[in-house]
């Protein structure tokens, strides 16, 4: 059965997507990977493992037995719900000439 081998840049091992026919479109491959990996709120960049050529067209055809590298990117138009603020506040010095500053991370 025809297949495409894929791996995320951060992983060492490949996984396999099976399909029917001689090739699969980039859009179909993205959909199957996102369903299989249970990914939401992101997009995928797919590039060939052999020559690092990126598949930019969703209608491009990926041939049987191709190995690709996947990179997750944030979905366009979504705002992050996590906000971090960094405050530098000097600590009171106890008679010393050195002032120690610390970073306070507050999640809002």
XYZ file of N, CA and C in Angstrom, residues 11 15 19 52 54 60 64 67 77 84 89 96 106:
39
model
N 11.672 15.248 16.479
C 11.677 13.811 16.758
C 12.750 13.102 15.950
N 7.070 8.357 11.250
C 5.764 7.715 11.269
C 5.306 7.597 9.820
N -2.135 5.780 2.142
C -3.150 6.365 1.284
C -3.326 5.496 0.047
N 15.297 19.334 1.251
C 14.783 20.443 2.073
C 13.898 21.410 1.289
N 10.541 23.031 0.343
C 9.270 23.169 1.034
C 8.113 23.080 0.041
N -0.065 20.613 -4.374
C 1.122 19.906 -4.870
C 0.998 18.422 -4.543
N 4.513 8.541 -3.811
C 4.581 7.380 -2.927
C 6.008 7.201 -2.390
N 9.846 10.730 1.981
C 10.055 11.098 3.384
C 10.002 12.617 3.496
N -3.877 34.538 12.439
C -5.050 35.238 12.936
C -5.451 34.895 14.352
N 2.741 37.236 29.395
C 3.754 37.307 30.443
C 4.269 38.733 30.537
N 12.444 44.940 39.515
C 12.327 45.763 40.715
C 13.569 45.571 41.564
N 24.572 47.470 51.718
C 25.582 47.160 50.718
C 25.396 48.075 49.514
N 4.686 37.157 36.025
C 3.295 37.058 36.475
C 2.433 36.636 35.299
